[in-house]
XYZ file of C-alpha atoms in Angstrom:
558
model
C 19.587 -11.120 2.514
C 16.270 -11.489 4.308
C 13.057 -10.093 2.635
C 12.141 -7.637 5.845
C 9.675 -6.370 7.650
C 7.114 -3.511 4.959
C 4.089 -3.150 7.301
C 2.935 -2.824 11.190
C -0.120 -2.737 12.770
C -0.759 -2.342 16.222
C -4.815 -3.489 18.352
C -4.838 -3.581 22.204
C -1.025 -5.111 23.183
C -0.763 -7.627 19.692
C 1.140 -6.490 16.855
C 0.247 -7.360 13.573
C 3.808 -7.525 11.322
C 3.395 -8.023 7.405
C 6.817 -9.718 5.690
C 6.936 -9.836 2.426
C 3.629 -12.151 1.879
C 3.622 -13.119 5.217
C 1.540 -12.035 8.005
C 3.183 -12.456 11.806
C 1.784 -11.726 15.150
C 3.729 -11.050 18.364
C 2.987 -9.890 22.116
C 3.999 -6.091 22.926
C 4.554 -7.313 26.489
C 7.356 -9.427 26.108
C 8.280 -9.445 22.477
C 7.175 -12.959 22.215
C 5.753 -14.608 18.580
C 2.379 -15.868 18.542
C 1.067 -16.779 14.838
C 2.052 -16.582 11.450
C -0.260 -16.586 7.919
C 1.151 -17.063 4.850
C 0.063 -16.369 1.148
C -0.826 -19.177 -0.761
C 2.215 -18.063 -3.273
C 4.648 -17.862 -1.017
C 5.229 -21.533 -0.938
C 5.141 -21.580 -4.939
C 7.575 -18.768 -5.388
C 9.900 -21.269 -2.969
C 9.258 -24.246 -4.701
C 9.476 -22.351 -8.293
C 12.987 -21.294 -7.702
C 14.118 -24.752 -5.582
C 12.913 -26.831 -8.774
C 15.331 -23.935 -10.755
C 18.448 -24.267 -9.073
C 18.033 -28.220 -8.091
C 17.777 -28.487 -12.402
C 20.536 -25.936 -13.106
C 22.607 -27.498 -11.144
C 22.198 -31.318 -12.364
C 22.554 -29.985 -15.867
C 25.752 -28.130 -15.475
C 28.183 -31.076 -15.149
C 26.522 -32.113 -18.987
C 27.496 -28.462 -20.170
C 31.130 -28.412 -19.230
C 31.420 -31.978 -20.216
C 29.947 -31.516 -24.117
C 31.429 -27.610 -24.636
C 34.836 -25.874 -22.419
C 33.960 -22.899 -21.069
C 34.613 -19.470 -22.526
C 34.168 -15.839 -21.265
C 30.951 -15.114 -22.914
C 29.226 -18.970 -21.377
C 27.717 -18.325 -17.806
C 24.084 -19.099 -16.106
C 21.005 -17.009 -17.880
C 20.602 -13.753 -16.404
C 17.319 -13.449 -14.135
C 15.057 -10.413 -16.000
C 12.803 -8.360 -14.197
C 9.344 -7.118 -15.734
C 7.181 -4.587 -13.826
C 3.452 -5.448 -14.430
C 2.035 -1.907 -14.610
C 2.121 -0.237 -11.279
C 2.397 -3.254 -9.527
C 5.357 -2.993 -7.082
C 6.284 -6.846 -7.292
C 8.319 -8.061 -10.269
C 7.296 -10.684 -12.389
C 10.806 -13.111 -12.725
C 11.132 -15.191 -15.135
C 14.367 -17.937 -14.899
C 14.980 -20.211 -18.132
C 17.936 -22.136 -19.102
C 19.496 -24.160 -21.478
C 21.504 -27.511 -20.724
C 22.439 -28.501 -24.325
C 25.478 -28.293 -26.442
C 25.706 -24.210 -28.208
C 22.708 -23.938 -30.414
C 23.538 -25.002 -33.956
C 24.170 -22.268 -36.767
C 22.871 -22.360 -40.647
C 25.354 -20.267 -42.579
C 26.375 -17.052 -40.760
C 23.589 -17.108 -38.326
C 22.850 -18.742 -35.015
C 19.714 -20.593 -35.131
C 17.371 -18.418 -32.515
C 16.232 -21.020 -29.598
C 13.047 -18.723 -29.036
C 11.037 -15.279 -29.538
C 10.453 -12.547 -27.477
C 6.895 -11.520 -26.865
C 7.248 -7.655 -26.256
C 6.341 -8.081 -22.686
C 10.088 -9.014 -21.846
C 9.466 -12.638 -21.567
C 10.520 -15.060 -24.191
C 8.139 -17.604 -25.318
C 8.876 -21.139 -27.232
C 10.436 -21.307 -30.410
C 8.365 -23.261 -33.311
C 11.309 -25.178 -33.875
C 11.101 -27.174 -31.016
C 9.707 -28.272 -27.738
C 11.096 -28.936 -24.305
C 13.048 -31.823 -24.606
C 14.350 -31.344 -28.394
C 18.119 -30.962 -28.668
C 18.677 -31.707 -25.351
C 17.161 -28.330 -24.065
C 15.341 -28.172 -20.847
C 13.173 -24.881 -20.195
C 12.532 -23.928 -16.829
C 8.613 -22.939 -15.692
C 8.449 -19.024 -14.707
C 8.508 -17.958 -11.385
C 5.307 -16.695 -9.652
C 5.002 -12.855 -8.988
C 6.648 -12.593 -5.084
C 3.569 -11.615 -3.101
C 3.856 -8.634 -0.910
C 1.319 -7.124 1.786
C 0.830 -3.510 1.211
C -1.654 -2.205 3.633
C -2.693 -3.773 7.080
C -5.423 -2.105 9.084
C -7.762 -3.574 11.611
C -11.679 -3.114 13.115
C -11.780 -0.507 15.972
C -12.905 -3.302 18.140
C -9.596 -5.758 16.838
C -12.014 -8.574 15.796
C -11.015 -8.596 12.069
C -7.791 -7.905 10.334
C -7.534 -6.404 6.905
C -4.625 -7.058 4.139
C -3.740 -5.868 0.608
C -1.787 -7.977 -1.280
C -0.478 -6.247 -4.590
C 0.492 -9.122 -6.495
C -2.802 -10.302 -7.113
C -5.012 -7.337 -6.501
C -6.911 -8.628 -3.520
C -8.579 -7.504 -0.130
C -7.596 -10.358 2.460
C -10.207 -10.180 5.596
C -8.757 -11.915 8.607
C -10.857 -12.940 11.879
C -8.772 -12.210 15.305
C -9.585 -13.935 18.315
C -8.148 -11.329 20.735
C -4.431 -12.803 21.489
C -3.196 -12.811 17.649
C -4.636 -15.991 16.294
C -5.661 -15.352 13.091
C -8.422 -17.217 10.623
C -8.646 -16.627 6.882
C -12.468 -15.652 6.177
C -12.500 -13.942 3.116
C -10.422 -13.081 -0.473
C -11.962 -10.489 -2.221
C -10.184 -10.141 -5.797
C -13.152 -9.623 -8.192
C -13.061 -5.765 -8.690
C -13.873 -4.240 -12.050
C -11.247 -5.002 -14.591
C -9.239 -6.739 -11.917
C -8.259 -3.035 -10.469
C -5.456 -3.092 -7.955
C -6.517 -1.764 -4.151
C -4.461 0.928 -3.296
C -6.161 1.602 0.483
C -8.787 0.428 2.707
C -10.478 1.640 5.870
C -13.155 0.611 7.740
C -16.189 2.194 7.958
C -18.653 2.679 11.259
C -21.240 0.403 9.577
C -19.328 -2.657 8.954
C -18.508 -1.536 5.475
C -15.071 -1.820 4.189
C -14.169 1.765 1.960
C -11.780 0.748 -0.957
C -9.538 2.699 -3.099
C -8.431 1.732 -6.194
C -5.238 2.716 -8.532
C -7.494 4.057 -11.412
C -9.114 6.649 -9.308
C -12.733 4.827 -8.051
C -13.799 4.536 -4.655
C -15.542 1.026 -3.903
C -18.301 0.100 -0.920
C -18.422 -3.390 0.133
C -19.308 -6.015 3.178
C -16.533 -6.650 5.821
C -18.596 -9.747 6.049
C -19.853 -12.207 3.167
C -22.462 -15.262 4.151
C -21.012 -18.309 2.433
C -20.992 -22.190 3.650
C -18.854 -22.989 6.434
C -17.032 -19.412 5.910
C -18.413 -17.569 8.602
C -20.488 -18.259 11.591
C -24.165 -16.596 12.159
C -23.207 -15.247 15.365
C -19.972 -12.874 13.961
C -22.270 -11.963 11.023
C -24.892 -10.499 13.286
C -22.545 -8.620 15.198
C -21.384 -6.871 12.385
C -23.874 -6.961 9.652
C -27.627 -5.407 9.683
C -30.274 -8.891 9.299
C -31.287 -7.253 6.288
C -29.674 -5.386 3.548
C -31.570 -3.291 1.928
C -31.378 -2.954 -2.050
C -28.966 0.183 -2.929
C -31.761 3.431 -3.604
C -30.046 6.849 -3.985
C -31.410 9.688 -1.533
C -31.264 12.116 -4.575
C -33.129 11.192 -7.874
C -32.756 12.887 -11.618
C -35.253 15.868 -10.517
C -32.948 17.501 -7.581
C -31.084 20.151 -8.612
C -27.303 19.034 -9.656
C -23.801 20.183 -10.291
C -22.196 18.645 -13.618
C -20.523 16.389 -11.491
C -22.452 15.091 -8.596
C -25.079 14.185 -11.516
C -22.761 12.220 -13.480
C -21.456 10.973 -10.146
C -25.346 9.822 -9.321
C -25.779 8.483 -12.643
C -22.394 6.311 -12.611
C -24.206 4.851 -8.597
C -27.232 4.047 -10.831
C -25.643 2.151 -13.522
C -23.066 0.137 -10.655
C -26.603 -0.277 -8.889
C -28.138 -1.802 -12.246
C -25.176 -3.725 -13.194
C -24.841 -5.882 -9.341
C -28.112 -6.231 -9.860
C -28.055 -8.323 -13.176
C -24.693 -9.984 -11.556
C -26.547 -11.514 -8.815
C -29.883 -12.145 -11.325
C -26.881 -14.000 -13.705
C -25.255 -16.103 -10.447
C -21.801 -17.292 -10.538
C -21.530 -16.454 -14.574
C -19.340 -12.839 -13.716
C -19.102 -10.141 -10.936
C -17.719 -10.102 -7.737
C -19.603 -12.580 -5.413
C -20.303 -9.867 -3.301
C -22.377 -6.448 -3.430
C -20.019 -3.942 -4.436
C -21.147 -0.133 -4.472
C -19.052 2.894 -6.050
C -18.548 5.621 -4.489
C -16.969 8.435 -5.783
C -13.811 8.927 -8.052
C -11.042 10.707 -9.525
C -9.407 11.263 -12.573
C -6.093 10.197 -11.180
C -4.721 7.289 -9.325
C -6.075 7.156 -5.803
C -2.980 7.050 -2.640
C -4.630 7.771 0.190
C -7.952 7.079 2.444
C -9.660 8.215 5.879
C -13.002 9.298 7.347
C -13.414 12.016 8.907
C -16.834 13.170 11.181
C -17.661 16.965 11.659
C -20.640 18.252 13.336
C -22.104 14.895 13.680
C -21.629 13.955 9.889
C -19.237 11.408 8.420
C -17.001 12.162 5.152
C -14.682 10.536 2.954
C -11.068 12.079 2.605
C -9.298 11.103 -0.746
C -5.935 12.030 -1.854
C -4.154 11.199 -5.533
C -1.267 11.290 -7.280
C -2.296 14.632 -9.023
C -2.038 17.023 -5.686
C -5.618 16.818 -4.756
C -7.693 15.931 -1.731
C -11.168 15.805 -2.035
C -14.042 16.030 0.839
C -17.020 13.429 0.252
C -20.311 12.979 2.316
C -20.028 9.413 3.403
C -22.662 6.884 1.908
C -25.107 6.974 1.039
C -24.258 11.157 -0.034
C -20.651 10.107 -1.287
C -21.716 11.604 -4.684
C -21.419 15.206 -3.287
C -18.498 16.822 -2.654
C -18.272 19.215 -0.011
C -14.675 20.881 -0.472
C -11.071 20.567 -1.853
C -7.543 20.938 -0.270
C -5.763 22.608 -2.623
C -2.224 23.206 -2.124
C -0.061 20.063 -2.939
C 2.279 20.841 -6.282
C 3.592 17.059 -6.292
C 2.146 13.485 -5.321
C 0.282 13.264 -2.172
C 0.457 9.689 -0.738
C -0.642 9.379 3.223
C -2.940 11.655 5.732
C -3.816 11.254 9.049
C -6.460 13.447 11.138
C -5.542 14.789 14.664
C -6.721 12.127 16.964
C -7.478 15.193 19.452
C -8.703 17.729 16.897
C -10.836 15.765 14.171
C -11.448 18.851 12.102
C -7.181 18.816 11.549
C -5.896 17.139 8.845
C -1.949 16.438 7.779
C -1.018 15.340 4.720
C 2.001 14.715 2.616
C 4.154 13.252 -0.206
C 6.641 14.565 -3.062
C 6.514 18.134 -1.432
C 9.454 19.686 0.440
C 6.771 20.137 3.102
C 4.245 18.185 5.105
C 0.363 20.515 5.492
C -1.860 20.703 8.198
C -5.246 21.653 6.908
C -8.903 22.605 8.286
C -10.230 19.896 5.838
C -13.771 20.779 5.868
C -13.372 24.121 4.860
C -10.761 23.200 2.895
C -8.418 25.959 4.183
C -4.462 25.593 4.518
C -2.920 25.838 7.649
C 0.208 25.652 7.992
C 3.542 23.468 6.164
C 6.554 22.352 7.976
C 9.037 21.754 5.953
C 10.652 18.049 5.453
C 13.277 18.530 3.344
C 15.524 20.911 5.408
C 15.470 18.149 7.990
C 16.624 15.438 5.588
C 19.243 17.493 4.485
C 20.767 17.482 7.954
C 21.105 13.755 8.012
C 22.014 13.883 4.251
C 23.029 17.117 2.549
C 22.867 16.209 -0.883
C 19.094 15.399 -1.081
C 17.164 17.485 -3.251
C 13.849 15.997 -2.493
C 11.708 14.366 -0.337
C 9.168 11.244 -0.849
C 7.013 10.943 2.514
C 5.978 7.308 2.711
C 4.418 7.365 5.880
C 2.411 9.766 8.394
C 1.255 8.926 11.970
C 0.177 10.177 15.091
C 1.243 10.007 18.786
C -0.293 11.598 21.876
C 2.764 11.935 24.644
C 1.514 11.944 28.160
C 2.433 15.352 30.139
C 1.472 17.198 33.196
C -0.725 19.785 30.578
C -2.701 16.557 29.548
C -2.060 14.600 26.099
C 0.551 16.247 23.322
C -0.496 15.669 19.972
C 2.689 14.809 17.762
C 3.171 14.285 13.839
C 5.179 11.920 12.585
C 7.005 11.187 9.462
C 9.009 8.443 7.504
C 10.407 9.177 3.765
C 11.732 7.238 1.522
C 15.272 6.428 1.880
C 16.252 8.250 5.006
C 17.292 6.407 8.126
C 15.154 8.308 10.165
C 11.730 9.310 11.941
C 10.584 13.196 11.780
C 8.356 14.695 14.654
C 6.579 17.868 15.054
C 4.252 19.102 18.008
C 1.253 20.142 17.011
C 0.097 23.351 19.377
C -2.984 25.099 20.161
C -2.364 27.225 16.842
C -2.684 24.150 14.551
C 0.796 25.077 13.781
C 3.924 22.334 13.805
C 6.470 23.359 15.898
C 9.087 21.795 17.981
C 10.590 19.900 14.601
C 12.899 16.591 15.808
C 14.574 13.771 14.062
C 14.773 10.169 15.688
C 17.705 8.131 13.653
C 17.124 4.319 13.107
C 19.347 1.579 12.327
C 17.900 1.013 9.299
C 15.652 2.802 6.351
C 12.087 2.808 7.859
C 9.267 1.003 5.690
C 6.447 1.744 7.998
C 5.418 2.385 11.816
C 2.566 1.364 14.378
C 2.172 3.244 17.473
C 1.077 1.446 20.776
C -0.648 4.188 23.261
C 0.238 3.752 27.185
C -1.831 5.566 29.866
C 0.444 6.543 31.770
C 3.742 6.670 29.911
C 5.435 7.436 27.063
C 3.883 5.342 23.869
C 5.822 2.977 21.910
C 6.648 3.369 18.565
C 7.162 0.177 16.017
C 9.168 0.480 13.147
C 9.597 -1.988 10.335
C 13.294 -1.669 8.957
C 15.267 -1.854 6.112
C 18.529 -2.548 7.688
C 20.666 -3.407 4.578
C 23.106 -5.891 3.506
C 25.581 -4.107 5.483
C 24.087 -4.229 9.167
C 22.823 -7.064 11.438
C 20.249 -4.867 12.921
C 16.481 -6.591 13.053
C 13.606 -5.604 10.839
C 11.553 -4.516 13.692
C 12.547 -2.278 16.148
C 10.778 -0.476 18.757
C 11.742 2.262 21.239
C 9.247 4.486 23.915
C 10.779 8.195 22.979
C 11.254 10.927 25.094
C 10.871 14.339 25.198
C 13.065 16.901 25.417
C 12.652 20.972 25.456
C 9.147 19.760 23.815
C 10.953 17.811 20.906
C 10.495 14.227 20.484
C 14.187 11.969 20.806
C 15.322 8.521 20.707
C 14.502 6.263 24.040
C 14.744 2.895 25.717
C 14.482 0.195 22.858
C 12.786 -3.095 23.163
C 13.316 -5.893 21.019
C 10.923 -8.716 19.792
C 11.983 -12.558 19.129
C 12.042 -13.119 15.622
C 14.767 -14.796 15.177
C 12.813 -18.510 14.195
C 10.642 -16.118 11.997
C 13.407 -14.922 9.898
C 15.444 -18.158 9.477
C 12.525 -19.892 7.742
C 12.608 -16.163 5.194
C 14.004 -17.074 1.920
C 17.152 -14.987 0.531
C 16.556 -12.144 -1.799
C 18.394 -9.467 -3.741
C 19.310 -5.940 -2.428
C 17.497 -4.704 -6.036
C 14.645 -7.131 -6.103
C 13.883 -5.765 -2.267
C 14.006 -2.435 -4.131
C 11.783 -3.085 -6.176
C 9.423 -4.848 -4.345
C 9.461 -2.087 -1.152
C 10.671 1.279 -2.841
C 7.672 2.272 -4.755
C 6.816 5.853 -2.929
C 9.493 8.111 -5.584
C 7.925 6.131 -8.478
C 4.667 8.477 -8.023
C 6.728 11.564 -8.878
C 5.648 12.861 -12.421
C 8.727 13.752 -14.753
C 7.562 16.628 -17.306
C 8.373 16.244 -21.020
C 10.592 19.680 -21.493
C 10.706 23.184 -21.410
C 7.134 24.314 -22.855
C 5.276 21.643 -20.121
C 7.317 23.689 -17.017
C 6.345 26.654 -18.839
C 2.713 25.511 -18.897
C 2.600 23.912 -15.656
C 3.656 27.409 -13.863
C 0.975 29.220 -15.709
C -1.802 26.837 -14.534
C -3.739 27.858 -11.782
C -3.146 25.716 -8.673
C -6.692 23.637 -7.742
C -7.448 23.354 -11.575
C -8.535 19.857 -11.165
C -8.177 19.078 -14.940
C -4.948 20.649 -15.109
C -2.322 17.705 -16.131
C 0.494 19.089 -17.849
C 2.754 16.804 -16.581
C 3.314 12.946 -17.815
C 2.743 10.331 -15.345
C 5.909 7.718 -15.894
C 5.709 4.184 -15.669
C 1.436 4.510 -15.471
C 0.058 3.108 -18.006
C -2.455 0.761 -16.455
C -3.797 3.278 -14.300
């Protein structure tokens, strides 16, 4: 099956469709495809596993002829390492084409080691070529784009790529051409991006999966790169060297000190990067912000009485309210309230002071985010449970908002996708910051991600990128304008985009490797060690930010 469709993004009537490690571009008009980008690995994961097969199957004849088959001969199985956190697997494919490895006594002679990682490594017995054995290279990590946002304007795209822990910035000429401009992939300790936004000044705001919060340039001056012109328009003439508003005199919590001190020392240490040259450090200035002591999920800004803050949400139930630079050291609240994994927000396009958030809850909260007071929760899982009554629990991978046209002026919706569930959730949000009016949209497929395209005078339409299975010939994307009914959002007209050329040049993947590659949102749950950790958990007091009494699986790196 085809790799499909993880990410949509939607400026002016162009949407921006991320495949795998593949970026494509289409018209919302007519459906039509523009432009396509692809990852520079892309093209060596193909030719990796091309040069495999083309060399498996030339040596095979030899095989049969020198040794007859039995039950236990049969092509090396493909093993799968996760790298961390990283949601792409690293494959590696080896073979033999000799005769069955000679024994000494009892014992087969071993044709190679293991390293502990899961990959095996060359015996000291022998090279490639001795005894007829031919070893295979290993396949490049499958890149995949995990985040795809865009300048309010449209004049520069932004990707993730997860593979290789980089910030791809994209110039957009207005009708989904797309240039390369920048690859940004020299963070501290090569630390993986786990969201991006962009700020009002031209400064792209940068998460990271060990808990630090990054400033740097949308824009870098290099030869040939960029053009004077686009680096006015976004950039100030001058940048100014980084100088904190608040020095070691003002009066300090514990933490906004340390927090000052920590902008200090990153201050210090870009400075001797750029005294040193090219000899280490990102090419580029690169500020912290704030951080956490978790891994970081989510990102937005929020403005409030004509000041701009940072909203941060991690894997350890909390969402934290920063001043935005150059104040991001103090925090001005907390949303406490979570008891599992948050992992997307969105604020009220209508109401900015209205947050929603959600995750490994049974429930999605709405929020007054500056005061840090809870709403309101809607619950998610009841709703699941009435397309499949078995589930237990909920992972939301996705939230987004829609305004709906009506004769009492714009209707602010919620949306929701979760993990797993062939379907879109909706709730009206209503004068009382409450959710009401709860509705469920089924798809043809599972849905990996939406983009929402206003209309003025109609009903907007909503993009989703599919999983449609093995089992179904339904596309990856798939769009439909809903309507409303009795206030509650339902399935309407569908449109369709021509993506058929697109697809047909996709390479075939496995149902698991997909899996692995797409499914990461349940991952985040934490699994607790026994008995005396529930026992401790329920005696903690929620908002106890250095309350962990429960293990984080699979996290090492972070």
């Amino acid at each position: 099956m085809k790799i499909p469709y993880n990410k949509v993004h939607v400026q002016g009537q162009i949407l921006f469709a991320a495949r795998g490690g593949a970026i494509h571009t289409f018209r919302l008009s007519d459906g039509s495809h523009i432009s396509s980008w692809k990852h520079p690995d892309v093209d060596k994961v193909a030719d990796s596993i091309e040069a495999i097969n083309e060399t498996k199957s030339e040596a095979a004849p030899a095989v049969e002829a020198d040794a007859p088959a039995t039950e236990s001969d049969g092509p090396p199985a493909k093993r799968q390492k996760l790298d961390g956190d990283t949601a792409s697997p690293s494959v590696s494919l080896e073979a033999e084409t000799s005769t069955p490895t000679t024994t000494q006594g009892d014992k087969p002679r071993s044709s190679g080691h293991f390293d502990g990682r899961g990959k095996k490594g060359k015996s000291k017995a022998g090279k490639d070529g001795d005894n007829g054995k031919a070893r295979f290279a290993r396949v490049p990590d499958r890149p995949v784009i995990t985040h795809l946002t865009s300048t309010p304007n449209g004049s520069h795209l932004l990707a993730i790529t997860g593979h290789d822990k980089a910030v791809w910035v994209f110039e957009h000429d207005g009708n989904g051409q797309l240039k390369e401009l920048s690859r940004r992939h020299e963070f501290p300790s090569y630390r993986r991006p786990s969201a991006v936004v962009v700020g009002p000044d031209s400064q792209m705001i940068c998460a990271d999966k060990f808990g630090d919060v990054y400033a740097l340039p949308l824009l870098i001056p290099s030869d040939g790169s960029t053009s004077s012109a686009s680096l006015s328009s976004l950039q100030p003439p001058t940048k100014k060297p980084f100088k904190p508003t608040a020095n070691t005199l003002t009066v300090h919590s514990k933490g906004n000190r340390l927090a000052l001190l920590n902008q200090i020392k990153q201050a210090e240490l870009a400075s001797e990067s750029k005294d040193a040259g090219s000899s280490g450090g990102p090419g580029f200035e690169l500020n912290l912000l704030l951080g956490h002591v978790s891994m970081l999920t989510a990102l937005v800004l929020g403005e409030q009485q004509g000041r701009r803050y940072i909203l941060s949400a991690d894997r350890d139930e909390h969402i934290r309210v920063s001043r935005y630079i150059p104040h991001a050291h103090i925090i001005e609240n907390f949303c406490f309230g979570h008891k599992e994994f948050i992992n997307d927000m969105v604020i009220s396009p209508t109401r900015q002071g209205i947050l929603v958030s959600g995750g490994g809850d049974e429930c999605v909260f709405v929020w007054d985010w500056l005061a840090g007071k809870q709403l309101f929760k809607a619950s998610v899982l009841s709703l699941a449970q009435e397309l499949a009554p078995e589930a237990t629990a909920v992972a939301v991978s996705g939230l987004y908002t829609l305004l709906y046209p009506s004769d009492d002026g714009l209707l602010t919706y919620i949306l929701a996708i979760c993990e797993d569930i062939k379907a879109v959730f909706s709730w009206k949000l209503n004068q009382d910051n409450e959710l009401c009016c709860p509705g469920i949209i089924r798809l043809p497929g599972k849905p990996l991600s939406l983009a929402i395209s206003p209309n003025s005078d109609a009903a907007p339409t909503v993009i989703a990128a599919i999983d449609p299975g093995a089992e179904t010939k339904a596309q990856s994307l798939h769009a439909f304008r809903p309507a409303m009914n009795n206030g509650r959002l339902a399935a309407g007209v569908e449109t369709s985009f021509n993506d058929a050329a697109v697809e047909a040049r996709e390479s075939d993947v496995s149902e698991d490797e997909i899996r692995s590659l797409l499914y990461t949102v349940e991952s985040l749950r934490k699994v607790a060690t026994g008995a005396q950790d529930e026992e401790a958990s329920s005696e903690v007091p929620q908002g106890n930010v250095d309350s962990d009494v429960a293990v984080d699986a699979g996290d090492g790196e972070e």
